[in-house]
PDB file of C-alpha atoms and ligand atoms in Angstrom:
ATOM      1  CA  MET Y 278     -15.505   8.877  11.692  1.00 96.00           C
ATOM      2  CA  ILE Y 279     -14.037   6.610   9.773  1.00 98.00           C
ATOM      3  CA  LYS Y 280     -12.778   3.945  11.643  1.00 98.00           C
ATOM      4  CA  LEU Y 281      -8.931   2.669  10.327  1.00 98.00           C
ATOM      5  CA  TYR Y 282      -8.025  -1.175  11.914  1.00 98.00           C
ATOM      6  CA  GLY Y 283      -4.719  -1.423  10.930  1.00 98.00           C
ATOM      7  CA  ALA Y 284      -1.048  -2.267  12.323  1.00 98.00           C
ATOM      8  CA  PRO Y 285       1.874   0.003  12.385  1.00 98.00           C
ATOM      9  CA  GLY Y 286       3.846   0.099   9.333  1.00 98.00           C
ATOM     10  CA  TRP Y 287       1.708  -2.973   7.441  1.00 98.00           C
ATOM     11  CA  GLY Y 288      -0.810  -1.938   4.426  1.00 98.00           C
ATOM     12  CA  SER Y 289      -2.595   0.246   6.220  1.00 98.00           C
ATOM     13  CA  ALA Y 290      -0.423   2.983   6.218  1.00 98.00           C
ATOM     14  CA  ILE Y 291      -1.159   3.098   2.595  1.00 98.00           C
ATOM     15  CA  SER Y 292      -4.382   3.943   3.704  1.00 98.00           C
ATOM     16  CA  GLU Y 293      -4.059   6.351   6.690  1.00 98.00           C
ATOM     17  CA  LEU Y 294      -1.376   8.541   3.815  1.00 98.00           C
ATOM     18  CA  MET Y 295      -3.930   8.275   1.359  1.00 98.00           C
ATOM     19  CA  LEU Y 296      -6.846   9.830   3.884  1.00 98.00           C
ATOM     20  CA  THR Y 297      -4.178  11.895   5.517  1.00 98.00           C
ATOM     21  CA  LEU Y 298      -3.276  13.288   1.951  1.00 98.00           C
ATOM     22  CA  GLY Y 299      -7.140  13.852   1.689  1.00 98.00           C
ATOM     23  CA  GLY Y 300      -7.340  15.424   4.639  1.00 98.00           C
ATOM     24  CA  ILE Y 301      -9.859  13.199   6.050  1.00 98.00           C
ATOM     25  CA  PRO Y 302     -10.228  12.426   9.338  1.00 98.00           C
ATOM     26  CA  TYR Y 303     -10.369   8.283  10.964  1.00 98.00           C
ATOM     27  CA  GLN Y 304      -9.753   6.925  14.471  1.00 98.00           C
ATOM     28  CA  PHE Y 305      -6.665   4.400  13.819  1.00 98.00           C
ATOM     29  CA  ILE Y 306      -7.697   0.979  15.615  1.00 98.00           C
ATOM     30  CA  ASN Y 307      -4.937  -1.224  15.453  1.00 98.00           C
ATOM     31  CA  VAL Y 308      -5.299  -4.429  15.474  1.00 98.00           C
ATOM     32  CA  GLU Y 309      -1.483  -5.619  15.272  1.00 98.00           C
ATOM     33  CA  GLY Y 310      -1.194  -9.389  15.878  1.00 97.00           C
ATOM     34  CA  PHE Y 311      -4.456 -10.143  14.251  1.00 98.00           C
ATOM     35  CA  ASP Y 312      -2.297 -12.688  11.905  1.00 97.00           C
ATOM     36  CA  LYS Y 313      -2.698 -14.953  14.542  1.00 97.00           C
ATOM     37  CA  PRO Y 314      -5.605 -16.775  16.548  1.00 97.00           C
ATOM     38  CA  GLY Y 315      -6.412 -13.804  19.122  1.00 97.00           C
ATOM     39  CA  PRO Y 316      -8.451 -11.567  20.339  1.00 97.00           C
ATOM     40  CA  GLN Y 317      -7.277  -8.886  17.087  1.00 97.00           C
ATOM     41  CA  ARG Y 318      -8.050 -11.466  14.652  1.00 98.00           C
ATOM     42  CA  ASP Y 319     -11.828 -12.281  16.822  1.00 97.00           C
ATOM     43  CA  LEU Y 320     -12.308  -8.272  15.596  1.00 97.00           C
ATOM     44  CA  LEU Y 321     -10.977  -7.935  12.467  1.00 98.00           C
ATOM     45  CA  GLU Y 322     -12.503 -11.182  11.041  1.00 97.00           C
ATOM     46  CA  LYS Y 323     -16.036 -10.361  11.803  1.00 97.00           C
ATOM     47  CA  LEU Y 324     -15.582  -6.898   9.903  1.00 98.00           C
ATOM     48  CA  ASN Y 325     -13.122  -8.357   7.002  1.00 98.00           C
ATOM     49  CA  PRO Y 326     -13.393 -12.380   6.645  1.00 96.00           C
ATOM     50  CA  LEU Y 327     -10.258 -11.880   4.540  1.00 97.00           C
ATOM     51  CA  CYS Y 328      -9.282 -10.730   7.869  1.00 98.00           C
ATOM     52  CA  GLN Y 329      -6.728  -8.310   6.385  1.00 98.00           C
ATOM     53  CA  VAL Y 330      -5.779  -4.670   6.776  1.00 98.00           C
ATOM     54  CA  PRO Y 331      -6.703  -1.930   6.541  1.00 98.00           C
ATOM     55  CA  THR Y 332     -10.277  -2.506   7.065  1.00 98.00           C
ATOM     56  CA  LEU Y 333     -12.126   0.917   7.116  1.00 98.00           C
ATOM     57  CA  GLU Y 334     -15.792   0.976   8.686  1.00 98.00           C
ATOM     58  CA  LEU Y 335     -16.920   4.630   7.177  1.00 98.00           C
ATOM     59  CA  GLU Y 336     -18.979   6.842   8.593  1.00 97.00           C
ATOM     60  CA  ASN Y 337     -22.200   5.585   7.555  1.00 97.00           C
ATOM     61  CA  GLY Y 338     -21.279   1.995   9.336  1.00 97.00           C
ATOM     62  CA  GLU Y 339     -20.625   0.492   5.952  1.00 98.00           C
ATOM     63  CA  ILE Y 340     -17.292  -1.742   5.495  1.00 98.00           C
ATOM     64  CA  MET Y 341     -14.184  -1.112   2.817  1.00 98.00           C
ATOM     65  CA  THR Y 342     -11.631  -2.825   1.903  1.00 98.00           C
ATOM     66  CA  GLU Y 343      -9.063  -2.881  -0.254  1.00 98.00           C
ATOM     67  CA  THR Y 344      -6.483  -0.451  -0.637  1.00 98.00           C
ATOM     68  CA  ALA Y 345      -7.397   0.795  -3.878  1.00 98.00           C
ATOM     69  CA  ALA Y 346     -11.149   0.303  -3.674  1.00 98.00           C
ATOM     70  CA  ILE Y 347     -10.111   3.425  -0.470  1.00 98.00           C
ATOM     71  CA  GLY Y 348      -8.412   5.219  -2.786  1.00 98.00           C
ATOM     72  CA  LEU Y 349     -10.863   5.648  -5.442  1.00 98.00           C
ATOM     73  CA  MET Y 350     -12.975   6.409  -2.390  1.00 98.00           C
ATOM     74  CA  VAL Y 351     -10.269   9.105  -1.362  1.00 98.00           C
ATOM     75  CA  LEU Y 352     -10.749  10.187  -4.943  1.00 98.00           C
ATOM     76  CA  ASP Y 353     -14.082  11.336  -5.328  1.00 98.00           C
ATOM     77  CA  ARG Y 354     -13.270  13.305  -2.208  1.00 97.00           C
ATOM     78  CA  CYS Y 355     -10.061  15.091  -3.381  1.00 98.00           C
ATOM     79  CA  PRO Y 356     -10.043  14.756  -7.103  1.00 98.00           C
ATOM     80  CA  GLU Y 357      -6.859  16.251  -7.051  1.00 98.00           C
ATOM     81  CA  LEU Y 358      -4.793  13.606  -5.600  1.00 98.00           C
ATOM     82  CA  ALA Y 359      -5.133  11.857  -9.248  1.00 98.00           C
ATOM     83  CA  PRO Y 360      -4.485  13.777 -12.773  1.00 98.00           C
ATOM     84  CA  PRO Y 361      -7.240  15.187 -14.179  1.00 96.00           C
ATOM     85  CA  SER Y 362      -9.075  12.973 -16.553  1.00 94.00           C
ATOM     86  CA  GLY Y 363      -8.920  13.826 -19.938  1.00 93.00           C
ATOM     87  CA  GLN Y 364      -4.454  14.096 -19.422  1.00 93.00           C
ATOM     88  CA  PRO Y 365      -2.575  10.944 -20.519  1.00 91.00           C
ATOM     89  CA  GLU Y 366      -1.224  10.335 -16.949  1.00 96.00           C
ATOM     90  CA  ARG Y 367      -4.751   9.941 -15.802  1.00 97.00           C
ATOM     91  CA  GLN Y 368      -4.524   6.718 -17.600  1.00 97.00           C
ATOM     92  CA  GLN Y 369      -1.049   5.645 -15.863  1.00 97.00           C
ATOM     93  CA  PHE Y 370      -2.491   6.181 -12.505  1.00 98.00           C
ATOM     94  CA  GLN Y 371      -5.362   4.285 -13.366  1.00 98.00           C
ATOM     95  CA  ARG Y 372      -3.052   1.304 -14.244  1.00 98.00           C
ATOM     96  CA  LEU Y 373      -0.572   1.361 -11.706  1.00 98.00           C
ATOM     97  CA  LEU Y 374      -3.007   1.699  -9.159  1.00 98.00           C
ATOM     98  CA  ILE Y 375      -4.994  -1.253 -10.283  1.00 98.00           C
ATOM     99  CA  TRP Y 376      -1.642  -2.856 -11.254  1.00 98.00           C
ATOM    100  CA  LEU Y 377       0.266  -2.354  -7.901  1.00 98.00           C
ATOM    101  CA  VAL Y 378      -2.924  -4.359  -6.003  1.00 98.00           C
ATOM    102  CA  ALA Y 379      -3.216  -7.420  -8.785  1.00 98.00           C
ATOM    103  CA  ASN Y 380       0.688  -7.594  -9.104  1.00 98.00           C
ATOM    104  CA  VAL Y 381       2.754  -7.259  -6.405  1.00 98.00           C
ATOM    105  CA  TYR Y 382       0.151  -7.132  -3.765  1.00 98.00           C
ATOM    106  CA  PRO Y 383      -0.709 -11.140  -4.116  1.00 98.00           C
ATOM    107  CA  THR Y 384       3.259 -11.772  -3.700  1.00 98.00           C
ATOM    108  CA  PHE Y 385       2.924 -10.730   0.155  1.00 98.00           C
ATOM    109  CA  THR Y 386      -0.596 -12.381  -0.119  1.00 97.00           C
ATOM    110  CA  PHE Y 387       1.638 -15.813  -0.796  1.00 98.00           C
ATOM    111  CA  ALA Y 388       5.426 -15.525   0.562  1.00 98.00           C
ATOM    112  CA  ASP Y 389       4.222 -13.885   3.956  1.00 97.00           C
ATOM    113  CA  TYR Y 390       2.247 -17.086   4.706  1.00 97.00           C
ATOM    114  CA  PRO Y 391       4.330 -19.414   2.641  1.00 98.00           C
ATOM    115  CA  GLU Y 392       2.528 -22.748   4.925  1.00 97.00           C
ATOM    116  CA  ARG Y 393      -0.508 -21.713   4.548  1.00 96.00           C
ATOM    117  CA  TRP Y 394      -0.251 -22.391   0.719  1.00 98.00           C
ATOM    118  CA  ALA Y 395       2.094 -24.735   0.524  1.00 98.00           C
ATOM    119  CA  PRO Y 396       3.386 -26.150   3.590  1.00 98.00           C
ATOM    120  CA  GLU Y 397       5.860 -28.892   1.823  1.00 98.00           C
ATOM    121  CA  ALA Y 398       7.771 -26.260  -0.252  1.00 98.00           C
ATOM    122  CA  ALA Y 399       7.284 -22.825   2.021  1.00 98.00           C
ATOM    123  CA  ASP Y 400      10.918 -21.728   1.689  1.00 98.00           C
ATOM    124  CA  THR Y 401      10.873 -21.970  -2.284  1.00 98.00           C
ATOM    125  CA  LEU Y 402       7.848 -20.517  -2.023  1.00 98.00           C
ATOM    126  CA  ARG Y 403       8.729 -17.288  -0.276  1.00 98.00           C
ATOM    127  CA  SER Y 404      12.282 -17.131  -1.965  1.00 98.00           C
ATOM    128  CA  ARG Y 405      10.089 -17.283  -5.663  1.00 98.00           C
ATOM    129  CA  CYS Y 406       7.547 -14.842  -4.931  1.00 98.00           C
ATOM    130  CA  MET Y 407      10.403 -12.396  -3.454  1.00 98.00           C
ATOM    131  CA  GLU Y 408      12.306 -12.794  -7.437  1.00 98.00           C
ATOM    132  CA  TYR Y 409       9.382 -12.439  -9.130  1.00 98.00           C
ATOM    133  CA  ARG Y 410       8.418  -9.232  -6.706  1.00 98.00           C
ATOM    134  CA  LYS Y 411      11.610  -7.801  -7.357  1.00 98.00           C
ATOM    135  CA  THR Y 412      10.672  -8.351 -11.093  1.00 98.00           C
ATOM    136  CA  LEU Y 413       8.017  -6.546 -10.666  1.00 98.00           C
ATOM    137  CA  TYR Y 414       9.356  -3.841  -8.706  1.00 98.00           C
ATOM    138  CA  LEU Y 415      12.144  -2.924 -12.091  1.00 98.00           C
ATOM    139  CA  TRP Y 416       8.824  -3.379 -14.452  1.00 98.00           C
ATOM    140  CA  LEU Y 417       7.599  -0.634 -12.290  1.00 98.00           C
ATOM    141  CA  GLU Y 418      11.262   1.613 -11.780  1.00 98.00           C
ATOM    142  CA  ASN Y 419      11.061   1.899 -16.206  1.00 98.00           C
ATOM    143  CA  HIS Y 420       7.137   3.070 -15.898  1.00 98.00           C
ATOM    144  CA  LEU Y 421       7.626   6.008 -13.236  1.00 98.00           C
ATOM    145  CA  ARG Y 422       8.134   9.158 -14.116  1.00 97.00           C
ATOM    146  CA  ALA Y 423      10.148  10.371 -10.675  1.00 95.00           C
ATOM    147  CA  ASP Y 424       9.586  14.171 -11.564  1.00 96.00           C
ATOM    148  CA  PRO Y 425       8.864  14.908  -8.940  1.00 98.00           C
ATOM    149  CA  TRP Y 426       6.392  12.435  -8.240  1.00 98.00           C
ATOM    150  CA  ALA Y 427       5.882   8.868  -9.820  1.00 98.00           C
ATOM    151  CA  LEU Y 428       2.954  10.135 -12.254  1.00 98.00           C
ATOM    152  CA  GLY Y 429       4.949  14.188 -12.794  1.00 97.00           C
ATOM    153  CA  GLU Y 430       4.615  17.002 -10.811  1.00 96.00           C
ATOM    154  CA  ARG Y 431       1.455  16.053  -9.219  1.00 97.00           C
ATOM    155  CA  LEU Y 432       1.584  13.937  -6.435  1.00 98.00           C
ATOM    156  CA  THR Y 433      -0.867  11.263  -6.400  1.00 98.00           C
ATOM    157  CA  LEU Y 434      -2.431   8.278  -5.175  1.00 98.00           C
ATOM    158  CA  ILE Y 435       0.584   6.199  -6.121  1.00 98.00           C
ATOM    159  CA  ASP Y 436       3.226   7.994  -4.195  1.00 98.00           C
ATOM    160  CA  CYS Y 437       1.374   6.617  -0.910  1.00 98.00           C
ATOM    161  CA  TYR Y 438       2.032   2.823  -2.105  1.00 98.00           C
ATOM    162  CA  ILE Y 439       6.317   3.814  -3.219  1.00 98.00           C
ATOM    163  CA  ALA Y 440       6.367   5.558   0.368  1.00 98.00           C
ATOM    164  CA  VAL Y 441       4.858   2.126   2.388  1.00 98.00           C
ATOM    165  CA  MET Y 442       6.398  -0.770   0.015  1.00 98.00           C
ATOM    166  CA  ARG Y 443       9.995   0.537  -0.360  1.00 98.00           C
ATOM    167  CA  ASN Y 444      10.418  -0.670   3.733  1.00 98.00           C
ATOM    168  CA  TRP Y 445       8.774  -3.751   2.359  1.00 98.00           C
ATOM    169  CA  GLY Y 446      11.090  -6.817   1.085  1.00 97.00           C
ATOM    170  CA  PRO Y 447      12.822  -6.592  -0.437  1.00 98.00           C
ATOM    171  CA  ARG Y 448      13.492  -3.383   1.536  1.00 97.00           C
ATOM    172  CA  GLY Y 449      14.935  -0.587   0.382  1.00 96.00           C
ATOM    173  CA  GLU Y 450      19.158  -1.155   0.106  1.00 98.00           C
ATOM    174  CA  TRP Y 451      17.754  -3.194  -2.532  1.00 98.00           C
ATOM    175  CA  PHE Y 452      15.658  -0.181  -4.127  1.00 98.00           C
ATOM    176  CA  ALA Y 453      18.056   2.292  -3.786  1.00 98.00           C
ATOM    177  CA  ALA Y 454      20.993  -0.478  -5.765  1.00 98.00           C
ATOM    178  CA  ASN Y 455      18.458  -1.202  -8.350  1.00 98.00           C
ATOM    179  CA  ALA Y 456      14.979   1.170  -8.296  1.00 98.00           C
ATOM    180  CA  PRO Y 457      16.603   4.782  -8.464  1.00 98.00           C
ATOM    181  CA  LYS Y 458      13.217   6.350  -9.448  1.00 98.00           C
ATOM    182  CA  PHE Y 459      11.197   4.622  -6.392  1.00 98.00           C
ATOM    183  CA  THR Y 460      13.907   5.482  -3.867  1.00 98.00           C
ATOM    184  CA  ALA Y 461      13.860   9.655  -4.455  1.00 98.00           C
ATOM    185  CA  ILE Y 462      10.224   9.101  -4.442  1.00 98.00           C
ATOM    186  CA  ALA Y 463      10.283   7.702  -1.129  1.00 98.00           C
ATOM    187  CA  ASP Y 464      11.912   9.443   0.232  1.00 98.00           C
ATOM    188  CA  ARG Y 465      10.083  13.196  -1.445  1.00 98.00           C
ATOM    189  CA  MET Y 466       7.152  11.271   0.488  1.00 98.00           C
ATOM    190  CA  CYS Y 467       9.314  11.113   3.702  1.00 98.00           C
ATOM    191  CA  GLU Y 468       9.819  14.532   3.673  1.00 98.00           C
ATOM    192  CA  GLN Y 469       6.091  15.711   2.956  1.00 98.00           C
ATOM    193  CA  PRO Y 470       5.161  17.767   6.338  1.00 98.00           C
ATOM    194  CA  LYS Y 471       1.796  16.974   5.655  1.00 98.00           C
ATOM    195  CA  LEU Y 472       2.348  13.456   6.859  1.00 98.00           C
ATOM    196  CA  GLN Y 473       5.511  13.211   9.829  1.00 98.00           C
ATOM    197  CA  LYS Y 474       3.224  12.005  12.417  1.00 98.00           C
ATOM    198  CA  VAL Y 475       1.315   9.661   9.821  1.00 98.00           C
ATOM    199  CA  LEU Y 476       4.755   8.635   8.677  1.00 98.00           C
ATOM    200  CA  LYS Y 477       6.602   8.371  12.300  1.00 98.00           C
ATOM    201  CA  ASP Y 478       3.358   6.210  13.400  1.00 98.00           C
ATOM    202  CA  ASN Y 479       4.080   3.822  11.265  1.00 98.00           C
ATOM    203  CA  GLY Y 480       7.996   2.768  11.430  1.00 98.00           C
ATOM    204  CA  ILE Y 481       8.339   5.043   8.268  1.00 98.00           C
ATOM    205  CA  ILE Y 482      10.654   7.343   9.333  1.00 97.00           C
TER     206      ILE Y 482
HETATM  207  N1  GSH U 797      -5.512  -6.009  -1.745  1.00 94.80           N
HETATM  208  C1  GSH U 797      -5.551  -5.920  -1.025  1.00 94.80           C
HETATM  209  C2  GSH U 797      -4.208  -6.527   0.254  1.00 94.80           C
HETATM  210  C3  GSH U 797      -4.211  -6.105   1.775  1.00 94.80           C
HETATM  211  C4  GSH U 797      -3.344  -6.902   1.999  1.00 94.80           C
HETATM  212  O1  GSH U 797      -2.766  -8.132   2.185  1.00 94.80           O
HETATM  213  N2  GSH U 797      -3.102  -6.909   3.602  1.00 94.80           N
HETATM  214  C5  GSH U 797      -1.999  -7.681   4.250  1.00 94.80           C
HETATM  215  C6  GSH U 797      -0.916  -6.395   5.236  1.00 94.80           C
HETATM  216  S1  GSH U 797       0.289  -5.910   4.680  1.00 94.80           S
HETATM  217  C7  GSH U 797      -2.656  -8.325   5.619  1.00 94.80           C
HETATM  218  O2  GSH U 797      -3.407  -7.992   6.034  1.00 94.80           O
HETATM  219  N3  GSH U 797      -2.212  -9.475   5.837  1.00 94.80           N
HETATM  220  C8  GSH U 797      -2.534 -10.763   5.665  1.00 94.80           C
HETATM  221  C9  GSH U 797      -3.334 -12.396   5.514  1.00 94.80           C
HETATM  222  O3  GSH U 797      -3.257 -11.949   3.882  1.00 94.80           O
HETATM  223  O4  GSH U 797      -3.867 -12.686   6.068  1.00 94.80           O
HETATM  224  C10 GSH U 797      -5.537  -3.898  -0.856  1.00 94.80           C
HETATM  225  O5  GSH U 797      -4.753  -4.246  -1.066  1.00 94.80           O
HETATM  226  O6  GSH U 797      -5.776  -4.409   0.353  1.00 94.80           O
END
């Protein structure tokens, strides 16, 4: 079975939602506190030198990281979690998947640990990243169909990011006021019967 190293509510929740939607079994290994020195970090660092979650150990012992790559692996097993090739939604799915991890996710890398990158200007780095992230989310809002899912009629892996990221900065109240489509999608994800346990385990509902 896949071993999924993660921390409740963190990025590992995105991959948990993906695997759960795909009906792919996994064992969750809680490495909460991995971002500080200690046994959890020692364990995770051996598997993933970036020491990030999610980190997966696949059935064949291979290590898999990066939510987008995990998503592509899930799609190999469950193609119905993306629009079929040949439909225009397919390209938008591909674009948004990479766009999220290439643009939004790095703002967390820098803003969550600003003292790592700019110890002399940590507060400025944190607040600039947050302002930039808000502009990214406003762009995304304009590219969401939300009828009812991000890409239209079909629930896709993009919706997994939305459900988890709504709880991260700038947080739910900001999204509700500024990104109604994003909020509606996150709310819908929270109602999915299949996802109730994983959402609860991650403190999302
Ligand atoms: N590009 C990675 C980013 C993963 C990531 O940044 N995860 C965060 C938790 S939400 C993390 O582990 N941060 C710790 C660190 O960067 O040191 C992905 O898409 O999986």
